[in-house]
PDB file of C-alpha atoms in Angstrom:
ATOM      1  CA  MET A   1      87.725  93.349 105.089  1.00  0.00           C
ATOM      2  CA  SER A   2      88.495  90.401 102.892  1.00  0.00           C
ATOM      3  CA  LEU A   3      90.467  91.748  99.956  1.00  0.00           C
ATOM      4  CA  ARG A   4      90.973  90.012  96.653  1.00  0.00           C
ATOM      5  CA  ILE A   5      94.097  91.401  95.007  1.00  0.00           C
ATOM      6  CA  THR A   6      94.994  90.407  91.450  1.00  0.00           C
ATOM      7  CA  THR A   7      96.636  91.948  88.430  1.00  0.00           C
ATOM      8  CA  LEU A   8      94.710  94.067  85.963  1.00  0.00           C
ATOM      9  CA  ALA A   9      95.693  91.493  83.345  1.00  0.00           C
ATOM     10  CA  GLU A  10      93.716  88.893  85.306  1.00  0.00           C
ATOM     11  CA  ARG A  11      90.688  91.174  85.749  1.00  0.00           C
ATOM     12  CA  PRO A  12      90.630  93.672  82.865  1.00  0.00           C
ATOM     13  CA  SER A  13      87.047  94.607  83.745  1.00  0.00           C
ATOM     14  CA  PHE A  14      88.531  97.008  86.309  1.00  0.00           C
ATOM     15  CA  GLU A  15      90.166  99.134  83.619  1.00  0.00           C
ATOM     16  CA  PRO A  16      87.273 101.646  83.187  1.00  0.00           C
ATOM     17  CA  ALA A  17      87.271 102.427  86.933  1.00  0.00           C
ATOM     18  CA  LEU A  18      91.033 102.395  87.383  1.00  0.00           C
ATOM     19  CA  TRP A  19      91.548 106.174  87.334  1.00  0.00           C
ATOM     20  CA  ASP A  20      88.039 107.202  88.445  1.00  0.00           C
ATOM     21  CA  MET A  21      88.332 105.869  91.991  1.00  0.00           C
ATOM     22  CA  GLU A  22      87.813 108.452  94.747  1.00  0.00           C
ATOM     23  CA  HIS A  23      91.241 109.394  96.054  1.00  0.00           C
ATOM     24  CA  SER A  24      93.043 111.936  98.205  1.00  0.00           C
ATOM     25  CA  TRP A  25      95.687 113.157  95.716  1.00  0.00           C
ATOM     26  CA  SER A  26      96.074 116.921  95.263  1.00  0.00           C
ATOM     27  CA  THR A  27      95.393 118.304  91.779  1.00  0.00           C
ATOM     28  CA  PHE A  28      98.965 119.494  91.232  1.00  0.00           C
ATOM     29  CA  MET A  29     100.222 115.932  91.701  1.00  0.00           C
ATOM     30  CA  PHE A  30      98.693 114.987  88.348  1.00  0.00           C
ATOM     31  CA  GLN A  31     100.692 117.586  86.415  1.00  0.00           C
ATOM     32  CA  ASP A  32     104.045 115.801  86.169  1.00  0.00           C
ATOM     33  CA  PRO A  33     104.559 115.275  82.400  1.00  0.00           C
ATOM     34  CA  ILE A  34     106.664 112.151  82.970  1.00  0.00           C
ATOM     35  CA  ALA A  35     103.498 110.393  84.129  1.00  0.00           C
ATOM     36  CA  ASP A  36     102.332 110.398  80.504  1.00  0.00           C
ATOM     37  CA  LEU A  37     104.993 107.797  79.723  1.00  0.00           C
ATOM     38  CA  PHE A  38     103.232 105.271  81.963  1.00  0.00           C
ATOM     39  CA  TYR A  39      99.585 105.935  82.783  1.00  0.00           C
ATOM     40  CA  PRO A  40      98.110 106.162  79.260  1.00  0.00           C
ATOM     41  CA  VAL A  41      99.537 102.696  78.483  1.00  0.00           C
ATOM     42  CA  ALA A  42      99.326 101.161  81.963  1.00  0.00           C
ATOM     43  CA  ALA A  43      96.290  99.041  81.096  1.00  0.00           C
ATOM     44  CA  THR A  44      97.763  97.758  77.833  1.00  0.00           C
ATOM     45  CA  GLU A  45     101.546  97.622  78.145  1.00  0.00           C
ATOM     46  CA  TYR A  46     101.802  97.141  81.920  1.00  0.00           C
ATOM     47  CA  ALA A  47      98.604  95.292  82.849  1.00  0.00           C
ATOM     48  CA  ASP A  48     100.616  92.606  84.636  1.00  0.00           C
ATOM     49  CA  TYR A  49     102.295  95.315  86.741  1.00  0.00           C
ATOM     50  CA  VAL A  50      99.042  96.945  87.889  1.00  0.00           C
ATOM     51  CA  LEU A  51      97.340  95.428  90.925  1.00  0.00           C
ATOM     52  CA  VAL A  52      93.628  95.861  91.594  1.00  0.00           C
ATOM     53  CA  ALA A  53      91.774  95.053  94.797  1.00  0.00           C
ATOM     54  CA  ASP A  54      88.157  94.676  95.775  1.00  0.00           C
ATOM     55  CA  ASP A  55      86.417  93.581  98.941  1.00  0.00           C
ATOM     56  CA  SER A  56      84.358  90.416  99.148  1.00  0.00           C
ATOM     57  CA  GLY A  57      81.577  92.533 100.599  1.00  0.00           C
ATOM     58  CA  GLU A  58      81.545  94.715  97.472  1.00  0.00           C
ATOM     59  CA  PRO A  59      82.844  92.521  94.673  1.00  0.00           C
ATOM     60  CA  GLY A  60      83.633  94.411  91.510  1.00  0.00           C
ATOM     61  CA  ARG A  61      84.019  97.791  93.208  1.00  0.00           C
ATOM     62  CA  LEU A  62      87.624  98.944  93.133  1.00  0.00           C
ATOM     63  CA  ALA A  63      89.058  99.345  96.627  1.00  0.00           C
ATOM     64  CA  ALA A  64      92.670 100.076  95.734  1.00  0.00           C
ATOM     65  CA  ARG A  65      95.166 100.029  92.907  1.00  0.00           C
ATOM     66  CA  GLY A  66      98.919  99.595  92.860  1.00  0.00           C
ATOM     67  CA  CYS A  67     101.274 100.306  89.984  1.00  0.00           C
ATOM     68  CA  MET A  68     104.778  99.042  89.293  1.00  0.00           C
ATOM     69  CA  ILE A  69     107.153  99.397  86.367  1.00  0.00           C
ATOM     70  CA  PRO A  70     110.139  97.294  85.233  1.00  0.00           C
ATOM     71  CA  PHE A  71     113.250  99.254  84.338  1.00  0.00           C
ATOM     72  CA  PRO A  72     116.936  98.626  83.568  1.00  0.00           C
ATOM     73  CA  SER A  73     118.978  99.008  86.742  1.00  0.00           C
ATOM     74  CA  GLY A  74     122.144  99.993  84.858  1.00  0.00           C
ATOM     75  CA  GLY A  75     124.281  99.098  87.860  1.00  0.00           C
ATOM     76  CA  ASP A  76     124.430 102.727  89.004  1.00  0.00           C
ATOM     77  CA  GLY A  77     122.322 102.434  92.137  1.00  0.00           C
ATOM     78  CA  LEU A  78     118.940 103.997  92.690  1.00  0.00           C
ATOM     79  CA  PRO A  79     118.523 107.204  90.674  1.00  0.00           C
ATOM     80  CA  ASP A  80     118.306 110.640  92.277  1.00  0.00           C
ATOM     81  CA  ASP A  81     115.368 111.428  90.014  1.00  0.00           C
ATOM     82  CA  GLY A  82     113.320 108.738  91.745  1.00  0.00           C
ATOM     83  CA  TRP A  83     109.752 108.415  90.457  1.00  0.00           C
ATOM     84  CA  ASP A  84     110.414 110.350  87.262  1.00  0.00           C
ATOM     85  CA  GLY A  85     113.615 108.399  86.765  1.00  0.00           C
ATOM     86  CA  VAL A  86     112.214 104.884  86.894  1.00  0.00           C
ATOM     87  CA  ILE A  87     109.315 105.783  84.606  1.00  0.00           C
ATOM     88  CA  ARG A  88     111.664 107.383  82.087  1.00  0.00           C
ATOM     89  CA  ARG A  89     114.130 104.481  82.255  1.00  0.00           C
ATOM     90  CA  GLY A  90     111.324 101.954  81.934  1.00  0.00           C
ATOM     91  CA  TRP A  91     109.864 103.766  78.939  1.00  0.00           C
ATOM     92  CA  LEU A  92     113.254 104.082  77.247  1.00  0.00           C
ATOM     93  CA  GLY A  93     113.922 100.397  77.896  1.00  0.00           C
ATOM     94  CA  ARG A  94     110.677  99.449  76.197  1.00  0.00           C
ATOM     95  CA  ALA A  95     111.381 101.812  73.303  1.00  0.00           C
ATOM     96  CA  ARG A  96     114.843 100.389  72.812  1.00  0.00           C
ATOM     97  CA  ASN A  97     113.620  96.813  72.937  1.00  0.00           C
ATOM     98  CA  GLY A  98     110.600  97.478  70.762  1.00  0.00           C
ATOM     99  CA  SER A  99     107.423  95.511  71.269  1.00  0.00           C
ATOM    100  CA  ALA A 100     109.369  92.787  73.039  1.00  0.00           C
ATOM    101  CA  ALA A 101     109.709  94.949  76.145  1.00  0.00           C
ATOM    102  CA  ARG A 102     106.130  94.585  77.291  1.00  0.00           C
ATOM    103  CA  GLY A 103     104.677  92.539  80.110  1.00  0.00           C
ATOM    104  CA  ALA A 104     105.983  90.309  82.828  1.00  0.00           C
ATOM    105  CA  VAL A 105     109.416  88.814  83.186  1.00  0.00           C
ATOM    106  CA  SER A 106     109.970  85.107  83.415  1.00  0.00           C
ATOM    107  CA  PRO A 107     110.777  83.569  86.828  1.00  0.00           C
ATOM    108  CA  ASP A 108     114.490  83.771  86.058  1.00  0.00           C
ATOM    109  CA  ALA A 109     114.473  87.169  84.363  1.00  0.00           C
ATOM    110  CA  ALA A 110     115.931  89.003  87.331  1.00  0.00           C
ATOM    111  CA  SER A 111     118.689  86.467  87.797  1.00  0.00           C
ATOM    112  CA  PRO A 112     122.279  87.541  87.040  1.00  0.00           C
ATOM    113  CA  ASP A 113     122.538  84.358  85.032  1.00  0.00           C
ATOM    114  CA  ALA A 114     119.614  85.234  82.795  1.00  0.00           C
ATOM    115  CA  ALA A 115     120.958  85.361  79.258  1.00  0.00           C
ATOM    116  CA  SER A 116     118.102  86.808  77.273  1.00  0.00           C
ATOM    117  CA  PRO A 117     118.021  90.582  76.781  1.00  0.00           C
ATOM    118  CA  ASP A 118     114.290  90.305  76.177  1.00  0.00           C
ATOM    119  CA  ALA A 119     113.499  88.529  79.447  1.00  0.00           C
ATOM    120  CA  ALA A 120     111.028  91.281  80.379  1.00  0.00           C
ATOM    121  CA  SER A 121     108.965  90.634  77.274  1.00  0.00           C
ATOM    122  CA  PRO A 122     105.550  89.026  77.136  1.00  0.00           C
ATOM    123  CA  ASP A 123     106.604  87.877  73.714  1.00  0.00           C
ATOM    124  CA  ALA A 124     109.545  86.018  75.224  1.00  0.00           C
ATOM    125  CA  ALA A 125     107.161  83.246  76.208  1.00  0.00           C
ATOM    126  CA  SER A 126     105.534  82.998  72.790  1.00  0.00           C
ATOM    127  CA  PRO A 127     106.250  79.954  70.621  1.00  0.00           C
ATOM    128  CA  ASP A 128     108.139  81.990  68.054  1.00  0.00           C
ATOM    129  CA  ALA A 129     110.211  83.895  70.582  1.00  0.00           C
ATOM    130  CA  ALA A 130     111.251  80.869  72.586  1.00  0.00           C
ATOM    131  CA  SER A 131     111.611  78.254  69.850  1.00  0.00           C
ATOM    132  CA  PRO A 132     115.087  77.346  68.600  1.00  0.00           C
ATOM    133  CA  ASP A 133     113.382  76.319  65.391  1.00  0.00           C
ATOM    134  CA  ALA A 134     111.867  79.732  64.673  1.00  0.00           C
ATOM    135  CA  ALA A 135     111.397  79.918  60.924  1.00  0.00           C
ATOM    136  CA  SER A 136     112.083  83.616  60.456  1.00  0.00           C
ATOM    137  CA  PRO A 137     114.635  84.127  57.657  1.00  0.00           C
ATOM    138  CA  ASP A 138     116.111  86.998  59.670  1.00  0.00           C
ATOM    139  CA  ALA A 139     116.569  85.021  62.867  1.00  0.00           C
ATOM    140  CA  ALA A 140     120.305  84.683  62.384  1.00  0.00           C
ATOM    141  CA  SER A 141     120.885  87.778  60.283  1.00  0.00           C
ATOM    142  CA  PRO A 142     123.389  90.494  61.242  1.00  0.00           C
ATOM    143  CA  ASP A 143     120.493  92.921  61.676  1.00  0.00           C
ATOM    144  CA  ALA A 144     118.781  90.582  64.122  1.00  0.00           C
ATOM    145  CA  ALA A 145     122.000  90.096  66.066  1.00  0.00           C
ATOM    146  CA  SER A 146     122.535  93.833  66.162  1.00  0.00           C
ATOM    147  CA  ALA A 147     119.031  94.395  67.515  1.00  0.00           C
ATOM    148  CA  GLN A 148     119.637  91.793  70.202  1.00  0.00           C
ATOM    149  CA  ASP A 149     122.913  93.432  71.190  1.00  0.00           C
ATOM    150  CA  SER A 150     121.204  96.817  71.539  1.00  0.00           C
ATOM    151  CA  ALA A 151     118.362  95.498  73.717  1.00  0.00           C
ATOM    152  CA  VAL A 152     118.378  96.189  77.425  1.00  0.00           C
ATOM    153  CA  MET A 153     117.477  93.965  80.329  1.00  0.00           C
ATOM    154  CA  LEU A 154     114.560  95.263  82.378  1.00  0.00           C
ATOM    155  CA  ASP A 155     116.074  93.637  85.438  1.00  0.00           C
ATOM    156  CA  ALA A 156     114.642  95.858  88.182  1.00  0.00           C
ATOM    157  CA  VAL A 157     111.134  96.761  89.271  1.00  0.00           C
ATOM    158  CA  SER A 158     109.860  99.804  91.127  1.00  0.00           C
ATOM    159  CA  ALA A 159     106.575 100.564  92.798  1.00  0.00           C
ATOM    160  CA  LEU A 160     105.025 103.784  91.495  1.00  0.00           C
ATOM    161  CA  GLU A 161     101.955 104.190  93.653  1.00  0.00           C
ATOM    162  CA  ILE A 162      99.452 102.573  95.928  1.00  0.00           C
ATOM    163  CA  THR A 163      96.155 104.431  95.962  1.00  0.00           C
ATOM    164  CA  VAL A 164      93.390 103.433  98.352  1.00  0.00           C
ATOM    165  CA  ARG A 165      89.802 104.526  97.867  1.00  0.00           C
ATOM    166  CA  ARG A 166      89.175 107.539 100.095  1.00  0.00           C
ATOM    167  CA  ASP A 167      86.559 105.901 102.314  1.00  0.00           C
ATOM    168  CA  LEU A 168      88.889 102.978 103.033  1.00  0.00           C
ATOM    169  CA  LEU A 169      91.896 104.999 104.210  1.00  0.00           C
ATOM    170  CA  GLY A 170      93.175 103.720 107.548  1.00  0.00           C
ATOM    171  CA  SER A 171      91.413 100.368 107.217  1.00  0.00           C
ATOM    172  CA  GLY A 172      94.523  98.268 106.620  1.00  0.00           C
ATOM    173  CA  VAL A 173      94.330  98.178 102.828  1.00  0.00           C
ATOM    174  CA  SER A 174      97.728  99.841 102.301  1.00  0.00           C
ATOM    175  CA  PRO A 175      99.800  97.178 104.125  1.00  0.00           C
ATOM    176  CA  ALA A 176      97.896  94.483 102.245  1.00  0.00           C
ATOM    177  CA  MET A 177      98.732  96.150  98.931  1.00  0.00           C
ATOM    178  CA  VAL A 178     102.423  96.438  99.863  1.00  0.00           C
ATOM    179  CA  ALA A 179     102.486  92.725 100.711  1.00  0.00           C
ATOM    180  CA  ALA A 180     100.746  91.900  97.439  1.00  0.00           C
ATOM    181  CA  MET A 181     103.273  93.982  95.481  1.00  0.00           C
ATOM    182  CA  ARG A 182     106.148  92.152  97.129  1.00  0.00           C
ATOM    183  CA  ASP A 183     104.601  88.758  96.384  1.00  0.00           C
ATOM    184  CA  HIS A 184     103.820  89.642  92.774  1.00  0.00           C
ATOM    185  CA  ALA A 185     107.277  91.071  92.085  1.00  0.00           C
ATOM    186  CA  ALA A 186     108.780  87.860  93.473  1.00  0.00           C
ATOM    187  CA  ARG A 187     106.498  85.744  91.244  1.00  0.00           C
ATOM    188  CA  LEU A 188     107.685  87.735  88.249  1.00  0.00           C
ATOM    189  CA  GLY A 189     111.228  86.721  89.123  1.00  0.00           C
ATOM    190  CA  PHE A 190     112.607  89.897  90.677  1.00  0.00           C
ATOM    191  CA  ARG A 191     114.843  89.684  93.710  1.00  0.00           C
ATOM    192  CA  GLU A 192     114.121  93.186  94.928  1.00  0.00           C
ATOM    193  CA  LEU A 193     111.222  95.622  94.825  1.00  0.00           C
ATOM    194  CA  VAL A 194     112.230  99.259  95.178  1.00  0.00           C
ATOM    195  CA  ALA A 195     109.980 102.235  95.772  1.00  0.00           C
ATOM    196  CA  PRO A 196     110.420 106.024  95.750  1.00  0.00           C
ATOM    197  CA  VAL A 197     108.168 106.532  98.743  1.00  0.00           C
ATOM    198  CA  ARG A 198     106.217 109.737  99.282  1.00  0.00           C
ATOM    199  CA  PRO A 199     106.019 110.061 103.084  1.00  0.00           C
ATOM    200  CA  THR A 200     102.414 110.780 103.978  1.00  0.00           C
ATOM    201  CA  GLN A 201     103.080 113.185 106.839  1.00  0.00           C
ATOM    202  CA  LYS A 202     105.943 115.164 105.320  1.00  0.00           C
ATOM    203  CA  HIS A 203     103.536 117.808 103.978  1.00  0.00           C
ATOM    204  CA  LEU A 204     103.034 118.911 107.584  1.00  0.00           C
ATOM    205  CA  GLU A 205     106.707 119.934 107.661  1.00  0.00           C
ATOM    206  CA  PRO A 206     107.416 121.402 104.207  1.00  0.00           C
ATOM    207  CA  HIS A 207     110.552 123.258 105.352  1.00  0.00           C
ATOM    208  CA  THR A 208     112.186 120.232 107.012  1.00  0.00           C
ATOM    209  CA  PRO A 209     114.878 118.713 104.752  1.00  0.00           C
ATOM    210  CA  MET A 210     113.898 115.247 103.574  1.00  0.00           C
ATOM    211  CA  SER A 211     117.355 114.012 104.568  1.00  0.00           C
ATOM    212  CA  GLU A 212     116.380 114.778 108.160  1.00  0.00           C
ATOM    213  CA  TYR A 213     112.748 113.719 107.996  1.00  0.00           C
ATOM    214  CA  ALA A 214     113.269 110.357 106.264  1.00  0.00           C
ATOM    215  CA  PHE A 215     115.566 108.955 108.929  1.00  0.00           C
ATOM    216  CA  ARG A 216     113.618 110.172 111.952  1.00  0.00           C
ATOM    217  CA  THR A 217     112.545 107.271 114.162  1.00  0.00           C
ATOM    218  CA  ARG A 218     110.298 106.572 117.119  1.00  0.00           C
ATOM    219  CA  GLU A 219     111.400 105.041 120.418  1.00  0.00           C
ATOM    220  CA  ASP A 220     110.787 101.558 118.990  1.00  0.00           C
ATOM    221  CA  GLY A 221     113.227 102.253 116.146  1.00  0.00           C
ATOM    222  CA  LEU A 222     110.584 102.374 113.424  1.00  0.00           C
ATOM    223  CA  PRO A 223     110.254 105.419 111.146  1.00  0.00           C
ATOM    224  CA  SER A 224     108.236 108.327 112.503  1.00  0.00           C
ATOM    225  CA  ASP A 225     106.367 108.652 109.221  1.00  0.00           C
ATOM    226  CA  ALA A 226     103.404 106.294 108.964  1.00  0.00           C
ATOM    227  CA  TRP A 227     103.893 105.319 105.290  1.00  0.00           C
ATOM    228  CA  LEU A 228     107.601 104.688 105.698  1.00  0.00           C
ATOM    229  CA  ARG A 229     106.716 102.637 108.752  1.00  0.00           C
ATOM    230  CA  VAL A 230     104.375 100.431 106.683  1.00  0.00           C
ATOM    231  CA  HIS A 231     107.203  99.677 104.261  1.00  0.00           C
ATOM    232  CA  VAL A 232     109.746  98.934 106.987  1.00  0.00           C
ATOM    233  CA  ARG A 233     107.324  96.663 108.799  1.00  0.00           C
ATOM    234  CA  ALA A 234     106.826  94.807 105.514  1.00  0.00           C
ATOM    235  CA  GLY A 235     110.566  94.127 105.337  1.00  0.00           C
ATOM    236  CA  ALA A 236     111.980  97.173 103.534  1.00  0.00           C
ATOM    237  CA  ARG A 237     114.987  99.235 104.454  1.00  0.00           C
ATOM    238  CA  ILE A 238     115.386 102.936 103.834  1.00  0.00           C
ATOM    239  CA  VAL A 239     118.203 103.480 101.350  1.00  0.00           C
ATOM    240  CA  LYS A 240     118.482 107.181 100.570  1.00  0.00           C
ATOM    241  CA  VAL A 241     116.655 110.319  99.533  1.00  0.00           C
ATOM    242  CA  ALA A 242     115.705 110.910  95.899  1.00  0.00           C
ATOM    243  CA  PRO A 243     116.075 114.723  95.910  1.00  0.00           C
ATOM    244  CA  ARG A 244     114.294 115.380  92.599  1.00  0.00           C
ATOM    245  CA  SER A 245     111.875 112.497  92.396  1.00  0.00           C
ATOM    246  CA  MET A 246     109.041 114.433  90.774  1.00  0.00           C
ATOM    247  CA  VAL A 247     109.120 117.804  89.001  1.00  0.00           C
ATOM    248  CA  VAL A 248     105.995 119.836  88.280  1.00  0.00           C
ATOM    249  CA  ALA A 249     106.437 123.124  86.420  1.00  0.00           C
ATOM    250  CA  GLY A 250     103.684 125.484  85.389  1.00  0.00           C
ATOM    251  CA  THR A 251     102.769 129.047  84.675  1.00  0.00           C
ATOM    252  CA  LEU A 252     101.532 131.146  87.561  1.00  0.00           C
ATOM    253  CA  GLU A 253      98.017 130.926  86.148  1.00  0.00           C
ATOM    254  CA  GLU A 254      98.232 127.129  86.049  1.00  0.00           C
ATOM    255  CA  TRP A 255      99.388 126.992  89.642  1.00  0.00           C
ATOM    256  CA  ARG A 256      96.538 129.290  90.664  1.00  0.00           C
ATOM    257  CA  GLU A 257      94.113 126.920  88.956  1.00  0.00           C
ATOM    258  CA  TRP A 258      95.654 123.828  90.538  1.00  0.00           C
ATOM    259  CA  THR A 259      95.837 125.199  94.077  1.00  0.00           C
ATOM    260  CA  GLY A 260      93.534 128.204  94.442  1.00  0.00           C
ATOM    261  CA  LEU A 261      96.498 130.212  95.771  1.00  0.00           C
ATOM    262  CA  PRO A 262      97.443 133.656  94.393  1.00  0.00           C
ATOM    263  CA  PHE A 263     101.071 132.958  93.436  1.00  0.00           C
ATOM    264  CA  ASP A 264     101.685 136.684  93.333  1.00  0.00           C
ATOM    265  CA  ARG A 265     104.897 136.908  95.383  1.00  0.00           C
ATOM    266  CA  PRO A 266     108.345 135.578  94.503  1.00  0.00           C
ATOM    267  CA  GLY A 267     109.955 132.910  96.640  1.00  0.00           C
ATOM    268  CA  PRO A 268     108.783 129.735  98.341  1.00  0.00           C
ATOM    269  CA  VAL A 269     105.045 129.061  98.472  1.00  0.00           C
ATOM    270  CA  GLU A 270     103.565 126.523 100.859  1.00  0.00           C
ATOM    271  CA  VAL A 271     100.968 124.471  98.994  1.00  0.00           C
ATOM    272  CA  PRO A 272      98.629 122.123 100.879  1.00  0.00           C
ATOM    273  CA  GLY A 273      99.731 118.554 100.238  1.00  0.00           C
ATOM    274  CA  ALA A 274     103.174 119.509  98.915  1.00  0.00           C
ATOM    275  CA  LEU A 275     106.159 117.972 100.672  1.00  0.00           C
ATOM    276  CA  VAL A 276     108.346 121.036 100.115  1.00  0.00           C
ATOM    277  CA  PRO A 277     107.570 124.627  99.094  1.00  0.00           C
ATOM    278  CA  VAL A 278     106.899 125.498  95.469  1.00  0.00           C
ATOM    279  CA  HIS A 279     109.393 127.976  94.007  1.00  0.00           C
ATOM    280  CA  CYS A 280     107.540 130.948  92.529  1.00  0.00           C
ATOM    281  CA  ASP A 281     109.201 133.290  90.024  1.00  0.00           C
ATOM    282  CA  VAL A 282     106.778 136.146  89.442  1.00  0.00           C
ATOM    283  CA  ALA A 283     109.125 138.092  87.169  1.00  0.00           C
ATOM    284  CA  HIS A 284     109.351 135.199  84.730  1.00  0.00           C
ATOM    285  CA  GLY A 285     105.778 133.985  85.161  1.00  0.00           C
ATOM    286  CA  HIS A 286     106.310 130.422  86.327  1.00  0.00           C
ATOM    287  CA  ALA A 287     106.584 128.228  89.418  1.00  0.00           C
ATOM    288  CA  VAL A 288     108.331 124.886  89.910  1.00  0.00           C
ATOM    289  CA  TYR A 289     107.793 122.118  92.436  1.00  0.00           C
ATOM    290  CA  VAL A 290     110.667 119.669  92.959  1.00  0.00           C
ATOM    291  CA  GLU A 291     109.505 116.867  95.222  1.00  0.00           C
ATOM    292  CA  PRO A 292     111.956 114.683  97.135  1.00  0.00           C
ATOM    293  CA  ASN A 293     110.998 111.081  97.872  1.00  0.00           C
ATOM    294  CA  VAL A 294     112.612 108.332  99.903  1.00  0.00           C
ATOM    295  CA  TRP A 295     114.036 105.239  98.263  1.00  0.00           C
ATOM    296  CA  VAL A 296     113.240 102.007 100.057  1.00  0.00           C
ATOM    297  CA  SER A 297     114.315  98.508  99.103  1.00  0.00           C
ATOM    298  CA  HIS A 298     112.286  95.352  99.666  1.00  0.00           C
ATOM    299  CA  PRO A 299     114.506  92.248  99.375  1.00  0.00           C
ATOM    300  CA  LEU A 300     112.428  89.396  97.980  1.00  0.00           C
ATOM    301  CA  THR A 301     114.693  86.418  98.609  1.00  0.00           C
TER     302      THR A 301
END
C-alpha cells in the first residue's frame, strides 16, 4: 500500500465518511458520554488534530483515521482517568480560553519558554491576534488582562484513537498512522505525544489485572500485546496504567441492547471485546464498565 496521510483540515472532503468507515469497535464502546465533548466538534474545532489516510490505489476512499486532542498538562503527570481525562481537560481548556483555544499550536507552543497563554489557538496566528498594533480599544483593558490571566496553555497532546478500515487490518496501516501522529505532533510544536492505549489482546484475558498485563514482555523484551508493541517499536515507553480511562454506565436494558447478553445476574459479566468484566447490579437496574488503559509516551525531540 502507498498511503497518503494528511490532516482533515487539509482534506475536508473526508468529513462525511469520517465516522461511517467500516470498523471493528464493539457497540458499547460508543456509549461513553465524555466522547460527546470531542467527536461532534472534531471536524470543526479539531480538524488539524484529525488525520485521514487513503491508498493511492483507491484515492478518496478512507483507509484510516487518527484523532488527537491538545490539553493542559497541569504538571500533575498523566491522569488516572486516561482517555476520559484528556478529552475533559481539553474541552475545559477550550471553554476557559474561549474561541482562541481552537486549532493547532505554533511551532514553539509546547516550549517551556512560550509566553502566550493562547498558543494553542488558530486565532493566535491571525493578524489581529499577533499584531502589537491591534486596534481593539479593549486590548489593554483590565478585563482583557484578566481574561489573559485566566487562560490556560494547551501544552500537551494526546492520541485518542487510530481506527483502520476493517478490510485493511493487519496490513501495516496502524504503524504508519502512529508514525504520522508522531510527525504531526512534532510539527505542531509538541515535544511529547502521549496515548492512553487500549491493548488489542487484553479482551482475551478480562480477569487479568492491567497492571500485570501491560508490562508483560516477550523474550525479545518487547510487549506481549501487539498494539503496545507497535507503540514501543515506534519509540514510545510504557509509563503506567490509567485505571479508569473510560467509563460506560447504562441500564440493564441498554446493556442488553448493546451486547445481546441477558444481564440478569449480579456481579461481573464478561462482554466480548471488553478489557475487564462489566459490573452488573440487578437490584438497582444498572451496569457499569470501567476500562483501564495503558499510558505510553512518545518523546518527539
